[in-house]
Coordinates of C-alpha atoms in Angstrom, one line a residue:
M52 CA 159.0 121.5 152.1
S53 CA 155.7 119.7 152.5
S54 CA 154.5 122.0 155.3
L55 CA 155.1 125.1 153.1
V56 CA 153.3 123.8 149.9
L57 CA 150.7 121.1 149.5
G58 CA 149.2 119.7 146.3
F59 CA 145.4 119.4 146.3
Q60 CA 145.7 115.6 146.6
E61 CA 148.0 116.0 149.6
T62 CA 145.6 118.0 151.8
E63 CA 143.7 116.4 154.6
K64 CA 140.3 117.2 156.1
N65 CA 141.8 118.5 159.3
Q66 CA 144.1 121.0 157.7
L67 CA 141.9 124.1 157.7
L68 CA 144.5 126.1 159.6
L69 CA 147.1 125.1 157.0
V70 CA 145.3 125.6 153.7
G71 CA 142.3 127.8 154.5
G72 CA 138.7 127.1 153.6
K73 CA 139.0 127.3 149.9
G74 CA 142.1 125.2 149.8
L75 CA 140.5 122.6 152.0
N76 CA 137.4 122.4 149.8
L77 CA 139.5 122.1 146.6
G78 CA 141.5 119.3 148.1
E79 CA 138.2 117.4 148.9
L80 CA 136.8 118.2 145.5
S81 CA 139.8 116.8 143.7
K82 CA 139.3 113.4 145.5
I83 CA 135.6 113.0 144.3
E84 CA 135.5 110.4 141.6
G85 CA 134.3 111.9 138.3
I86 CA 134.7 115.5 139.4
Q87 CA 137.2 117.5 137.3
V88 CA 139.3 120.0 139.2
P89 CA 142.1 122.0 137.5
E90 CA 145.4 120.8 139.2
G91 CA 147.2 123.0 141.6
F92 CA 148.7 123.5 145.0
C93 CA 148.4 125.6 148.2
V94 CA 151.1 127.8 149.6
T95 CA 150.2 127.1 153.2
T96 CA 149.6 129.6 156.1
V97 CA 153.1 128.6 157.4
G98 CA 154.7 130.7 154.7
Y99 CA 152.5 133.7 155.6
Q100 CA 153.2 133.4 159.3
R101 CA 156.9 133.2 158.7
A102 CA 156.8 136.3 156.5
I103 CA 155.2 138.5 159.1
E104 CA 156.1 137.0 162.5
Q105 CA 159.2 139.2 163.1
N106 CA 157.8 142.3 161.4
E107 CA 157.4 144.9 164.2
T108 CA 155.6 147.4 162.0
Y109 CA 153.0 144.8 161.1
H110 CA 152.3 143.9 164.7
A111 CA 152.1 147.5 165.8
L112 CA 149.6 148.3 163.1
L113 CA 147.6 145.2 163.9
G114 CA 147.4 146.3 167.6
R115 CA 145.9 149.6 166.5
L116 CA 143.4 147.9 164.2
T117 CA 142.3 145.6 167.0
M118 CA 141.2 148.6 169.1
L119 CA 138.7 149.8 166.4
K120 CA 135.1 148.9 165.8
A121 CA 133.3 148.3 162.4
E122 CA 131.9 151.8 162.3
D123 CA 135.4 153.4 162.4
R124 CA 135.6 153.2 158.7
D125 CA 138.1 156.0 158.1
Q126 CA 140.6 154.7 160.6
I127 CA 140.1 151.1 159.4
G128 CA 140.9 152.3 155.8
E129 CA 144.0 154.2 156.9
I130 CA 145.5 151.4 159.0
S131 CA 144.5 148.6 156.7
K132 CA 146.2 150.3 153.8
K133 CA 149.5 150.6 155.8
I134 CA 149.3 146.9 156.8
R135 CA 148.8 145.9 153.1
Q136 CA 151.8 147.9 152.1
T137 CA 153.9 146.4 154.9
I138 CA 153.0 142.9 153.8
M139 CA 153.8 143.7 150.2
D140 CA 157.2 145.0 151.3
V141 CA 158.1 141.9 153.2
E142 CA 160.4 139.5 151.4
I143 CA 158.9 136.1 150.8
P144 CA 161.0 133.5 152.9
S145 CA 163.5 131.7 150.7
D146 CA 162.3 128.3 151.6
V147 CA 158.8 129.3 150.5
V148 CA 160.2 130.5 147.1
T149 CA 162.0 127.2 146.7
A150 CA 158.9 125.2 147.5
V151 CA 156.7 127.2 145.1
T152 CA 159.3 126.9 142.3
H153 CA 159.6 123.1 142.9
Y154 CA 155.8 122.6 142.5
L155 CA 155.6 124.9 139.5
S156 CA 158.4 122.9 137.8
Q157 CA 156.2 119.8 138.2
F158 CA 153.0 121.4 136.8
G159 CA 154.7 123.4 134.1
E160 CA 156.2 126.9 134.6
E161 CA 155.1 128.0 131.2
H162 CA 151.4 127.5 131.9
A163 CA 149.1 130.2 133.1
Y164 CA 147.7 130.0 136.7
A165 CA 145.0 131.5 138.9
V166 CA 146.4 132.8 142.1
R167 CA 143.7 132.8 144.8
S168 CA 143.4 133.7 148.4
S169 CA 142.3 131.1 150.9
A170 CA 141.8 132.4 154.5
T171 CA 141.4 130.2 157.5
A172 CA 138.1 132.1 158.2
E173 CA 136.6 131.5 154.8
D174 CA 134.1 129.2 153.1
L175 CA 133.0 128.0 156.5
P176 CA 129.4 126.6 157.2
H177 CA 128.5 129.7 159.2
A178 CA 130.5 132.4 157.4
S179 CA 131.4 132.3 153.7
F180 CA 133.7 135.4 153.5
A181 CA 132.9 135.1 149.8
G182 CA 134.8 137.8 147.8
Q183 CA 136.5 139.3 150.8
Q184 CA 140.1 138.4 149.7
D185 CA 141.6 138.7 146.2
T186 CA 142.0 136.4 143.2
Y187 CA 144.3 137.0 140.2
L188 CA 143.7 135.2 136.9
N189 CA 146.0 134.2 134.1
I190 CA 149.3 134.8 135.8
I191 CA 152.4 133.4 134.0
G192 CA 155.9 132.9 135.3
V193 CA 157.5 132.1 138.6
D194 CA 158.3 135.7 139.5
A195 CA 154.8 137.0 138.6
I196 CA 153.2 134.2 140.6
L197 CA 155.4 135.0 143.7
Q198 CA 154.5 138.6 143.4
H199 CA 150.8 137.7 143.4
V200 CA 151.3 135.5 146.4
S201 CA 152.3 138.6 148.3
K202 CA 149.3 140.5 146.9
C203 CA 147.0 137.7 148.1
W204 CA 148.6 137.9 151.6
A205 CA 148.0 141.6 151.6
S206 CA 144.4 141.2 150.6
L207 CA 143.7 139.7 154.0
F208 CA 143.6 143.3 155.1
T209 CA 141.3 144.9 152.5
D210 CA 138.8 147.2 154.2
R211 CA 135.9 144.9 153.3
A212 CA 137.7 141.8 154.8
V213 CA 138.6 143.7 158.0
I214 CA 135.1 145.0 158.5
Y215 CA 133.6 141.6 157.7
R216 CA 135.8 139.9 160.4
M217 CA 134.8 142.6 162.9
Q218 CA 131.1 142.1 162.2
N219 CA 131.4 138.3 162.5
G220 CA 133.6 138.2 165.6
F221 CA 136.9 137.0 164.1
D222 CA 140.2 138.0 165.7
H223 CA 142.4 139.6 163.1
S224 CA 145.5 138.1 164.7
Q225 CA 144.1 134.6 164.5
V226 CA 143.2 134.6 160.8
Y227 CA 145.9 133.5 158.4
L228 CA 146.1 133.2 154.7
S229 CA 147.0 130.3 152.4
V230 CA 147.4 131.0 148.6
I231 CA 146.1 128.7 146.0
V232 CA 148.1 128.4 142.7
Q233 CA 145.8 126.6 140.2
R234 CA 146.2 125.8 136.6
M235 CA 144.1 128.2 134.5
V236 CA 141.3 126.8 132.3
F237 CA 140.0 129.0 129.5
P238 CA 136.2 128.4 129.4
Q239 CA 133.7 129.3 126.8
A240 CA 131.2 129.5 129.7
S241 CA 131.3 129.6 133.4
G242 CA 129.1 130.5 136.4
I243 CA 127.7 129.6 139.8
L244 CA 125.6 126.6 140.8
F245 CA 123.5 126.5 144.0
T246 CA 122.2 123.1 145.0
A247 CA 119.4 124.8 146.9
D248 CA 117.5 127.8 145.6
P249 CA 119.1 130.9 147.1
I250 CA 115.9 132.9 146.8
T251 CA 113.2 130.5 148.2
G252 CA 115.6 128.3 150.2
S253 CA 114.1 125.2 148.6
R254 CA 116.5 122.3 148.9
K255 CA 114.8 120.5 146.0
L256 CA 115.3 123.4 143.5
L257 CA 118.7 123.7 142.0
S258 CA 119.7 127.1 140.5
I259 CA 122.4 127.7 137.9
D260 CA 123.8 131.1 136.8
A261 CA 125.7 131.0 133.5
G262 CA 127.5 133.4 131.2
F263 CA 130.2 133.5 128.5
G264 CA 133.9 133.6 129.3
L265 CA 135.4 133.7 132.8
G266 CA 133.2 133.7 135.9
E267 CA 134.7 136.9 137.2
A268 CA 132.2 138.9 135.1
L269 CA 129.3 137.3 137.0
V270 CA 130.9 137.4 140.4
S271 CA 131.8 141.1 140.0
G272 CA 128.3 142.0 138.8
L273 CA 129.7 143.2 135.4
V274 CA 127.1 141.2 133.4
S275 CA 123.7 139.6 133.9
A276 CA 123.6 135.8 133.7
D277 CA 121.2 133.2 132.4
C278 CA 119.4 131.5 135.2
Y279 CA 118.2 127.9 135.0
K280 CA 116.2 126.1 137.6
V281 CA 116.2 122.3 137.9
R282 CA 114.0 120.1 140.1
E283 CA 114.3 116.3 140.3
G284 CA 116.3 116.1 137.1
K285 CA 114.0 118.3 135.0
I286 CA 114.4 121.9 133.9
V287 CA 111.5 123.9 135.3
E288 CA 112.5 127.4 134.5
K289 CA 114.9 129.3 132.2
R290 CA 115.6 133.0 132.1
I291 CA 117.9 134.0 129.2
A292 CA 119.8 137.3 129.9
T293 CA 121.1 139.7 127.3
K294 CA 124.9 139.2 127.7
K295 CA 126.7 142.2 126.2
L296 CA 130.1 141.7 127.8
A297 CA 132.4 138.8 128.9
I298 CA 135.9 138.6 130.5
Y299 CA 138.5 136.5 128.6
A300 CA 142.1 135.6 129.4
R301 CA 144.9 137.3 127.3
K302 CA 147.7 135.3 125.8
E303 CA 150.4 137.5 127.4
G304 CA 148.7 137.2 130.8
G305 CA 145.9 139.0 132.6
T306 CA 142.4 139.4 131.5
E307 CA 140.3 141.7 129.2
T308 CA 136.7 142.6 128.8
K309 CA 135.2 142.1 125.4
Q310 CA 132.0 142.9 123.7
I311 CA 129.9 139.9 122.7
D312 CA 128.7 139.7 119.1
P313 CA 125.1 141.0 118.9
D314 CA 123.8 137.7 117.4
R315 CA 125.2 135.8 120.5
Q316 CA 124.0 138.2 123.2
K317 CA 120.6 136.5 123.7
M318 CA 121.8 132.9 123.1
Q319 CA 121.3 130.4 125.8
T320 CA 124.7 129.9 127.4
L321 CA 124.3 126.2 128.2
T322 CA 122.3 123.6 126.2
D323 CA 119.5 121.8 128.0
E324 CA 121.7 118.6 128.1
Q325 CA 124.6 120.6 129.7
I326 CA 122.2 122.1 132.3
L327 CA 121.1 118.7 133.4
Q328 CA 124.6 117.3 133.4
L329 CA 125.8 120.2 135.6
A330 CA 122.8 119.7 137.9
R331 CA 123.9 116.0 138.4
I332 CA 127.4 117.1 139.2
G333 CA 126.0 119.6 141.7
R334 CA 124.0 116.9 143.4
Q335 CA 127.0 114.6 143.5
I336 CA 129.1 117.3 145.2
E337 CA 126.3 118.1 147.6
A338 CA 126.0 114.5 148.6
Y339 CA 129.8 114.3 149.2
F340 CA 129.8 117.3 151.5
G341 CA 126.5 116.5 153.2
Q342 CA 124.9 119.9 152.8
P343 CA 123.8 122.4 150.1
Q344 CA 126.7 123.9 148.1
D345 CA 127.6 127.1 146.3
I346 CA 129.7 125.9 143.4
E347 CA 131.8 127.7 140.9
W348 CA 132.2 125.9 137.5
C349 CA 133.7 126.4 134.1
L350 CA 132.9 124.7 130.8
V351 CA 135.9 123.9 128.6
D352 CA 135.4 121.8 125.4
D353 CA 132.2 120.2 126.8
I354 CA 133.9 119.3 130.1
F355 CA 132.7 120.9 133.3
Y356 CA 135.6 121.9 135.7
I357 CA 134.8 122.7 139.3
V358 CA 137.0 125.5 140.7
Q359 CA 135.3 126.0 144.1
S360 CA 132.6 124.7 146.3
R361 CA 131.5 126.1 149.7
P362 CA 128.5 125.7 152.0
I363 CA 125.5 128.0 151.4
T364 CA 125.3 130.0 154.6
T365 CA 122.1 131.9 153.9
L366 CA 119.5 129.1 154.0
F367 CA 117.0 128.9 156.8
P368 CA 117.7 125.9 159.1
I369 CA 115.6 122.8 159.0
P370 CA 115.3 120.9 162.3
E371 CA 116.4 117.3 162.2
A372 CA 113.6 114.7 162.3
N373 CA 114.1 111.0 163.1
D374 CA 110.9 109.8 161.5
Q375 CA 109.5 109.6 158.0
E376 CA 106.4 111.7 158.7
N377 CA 105.5 115.0 157.0
H378 CA 106.4 118.1 158.9
V379 CA 105.2 121.7 158.7
Y380 CA 107.7 124.4 159.5
I381 CA 106.8 128.1 159.9
S382 CA 109.2 131.0 159.4
V383 CA 108.6 133.9 161.9
G384 CA 111.6 136.0 160.8
H385 CA 109.2 138.6 159.3
Q386 CA 108.1 139.5 162.8
Q387 CA 111.1 141.7 163.1
M388 CA 109.3 144.1 160.7
M389 CA 105.9 144.0 162.5
T390 CA 105.5 147.3 164.3
D391 CA 101.8 146.8 165.3
P392 CA 100.5 144.3 168.0
I393 CA 99.3 141.0 166.6
K394 CA 95.5 140.7 166.6
P395 CA 93.7 137.8 168.3
L396 CA 93.2 135.9 165.1
G397 CA 96.9 136.1 164.2
L398 CA 97.9 135.3 167.7
S399 CA 95.8 132.2 167.7
F400 CA 97.6 131.0 164.6
F401 CA 100.9 131.2 166.4
S402 CA 99.6 129.4 169.5
V403 CA 101.3 126.0 169.7
D404 CA 98.4 124.2 171.2
D405 CA 95.9 125.7 168.8
F406 CA 98.1 125.0 165.8
C407 CA 98.6 121.4 166.8
T408 CA 94.9 120.9 167.4
H409 CA 94.0 122.1 163.8
A410 CA 97.0 120.9 161.9

């Protein structure tokens, strides 16, 4: 049973191929002292592979998909849709059902859960795959959770996920999907924390996006978020957005979008004290993983819960230096847009010998 389902605390660092990038990171987060992570478990990739390994229709369609290129959008859409339907029609193996039911009985079948995809090519240092597979919130009951496990498996072949893999050189047949089943939290606020500024790339500037309700509203682009910047334990910038909508969980399951009261629309989502507390949590997580992180968080009754952390993949690289001296780094990425020859003065600036002489 253990190879089919693993609790977060049971995962190991070398089990990427078993629990996927998101599951692996959640397992690590749950082991950091002082970091609150909603409890849950991973339906491992073993279950997914057992479900599709003998399905001839799936393998035939996968073979056709492998022959296509990213620009073949119409054909990708047609074949991907058939693959998703094939996976949805596959019966979940009985031992997987037994394992999921066992873990749910331990955590509480009556509770609401988030059912989240975790692909083996996801949340990696060089490719995030952020938003490529599906997440379902506030799912209640064993049958509903199992149904959404199938939906997550199928989302491995959304058009956007297929094209992303093609563009990043991943083999469709070598990417598998684990499914995370995680206890729902019902936040008054949530958002995203970047431990390095995603705009400037500064590692010293921490950036927080925050809005009311569930974080899906921010991730989907439904609403604008407050943005706070923190440097060396001090708030250096605050932009308060007009927040007209928020997504909340419904008691009977699922989610709904609600209007925010006019007198709350321009309120600061987090207090200054909460901003600094969240910034400290972010630095702690960054130190644990050893690199800048993109972190999803929720605020419930003044407690911050972390529901995901992944490496930031869009930062410019900084060469390693073995000394304590100051170093100057120059980005020349903009040269891709330079259509005219560089003039002598500009050329002299980029001359290594000349630059070192005048530095």
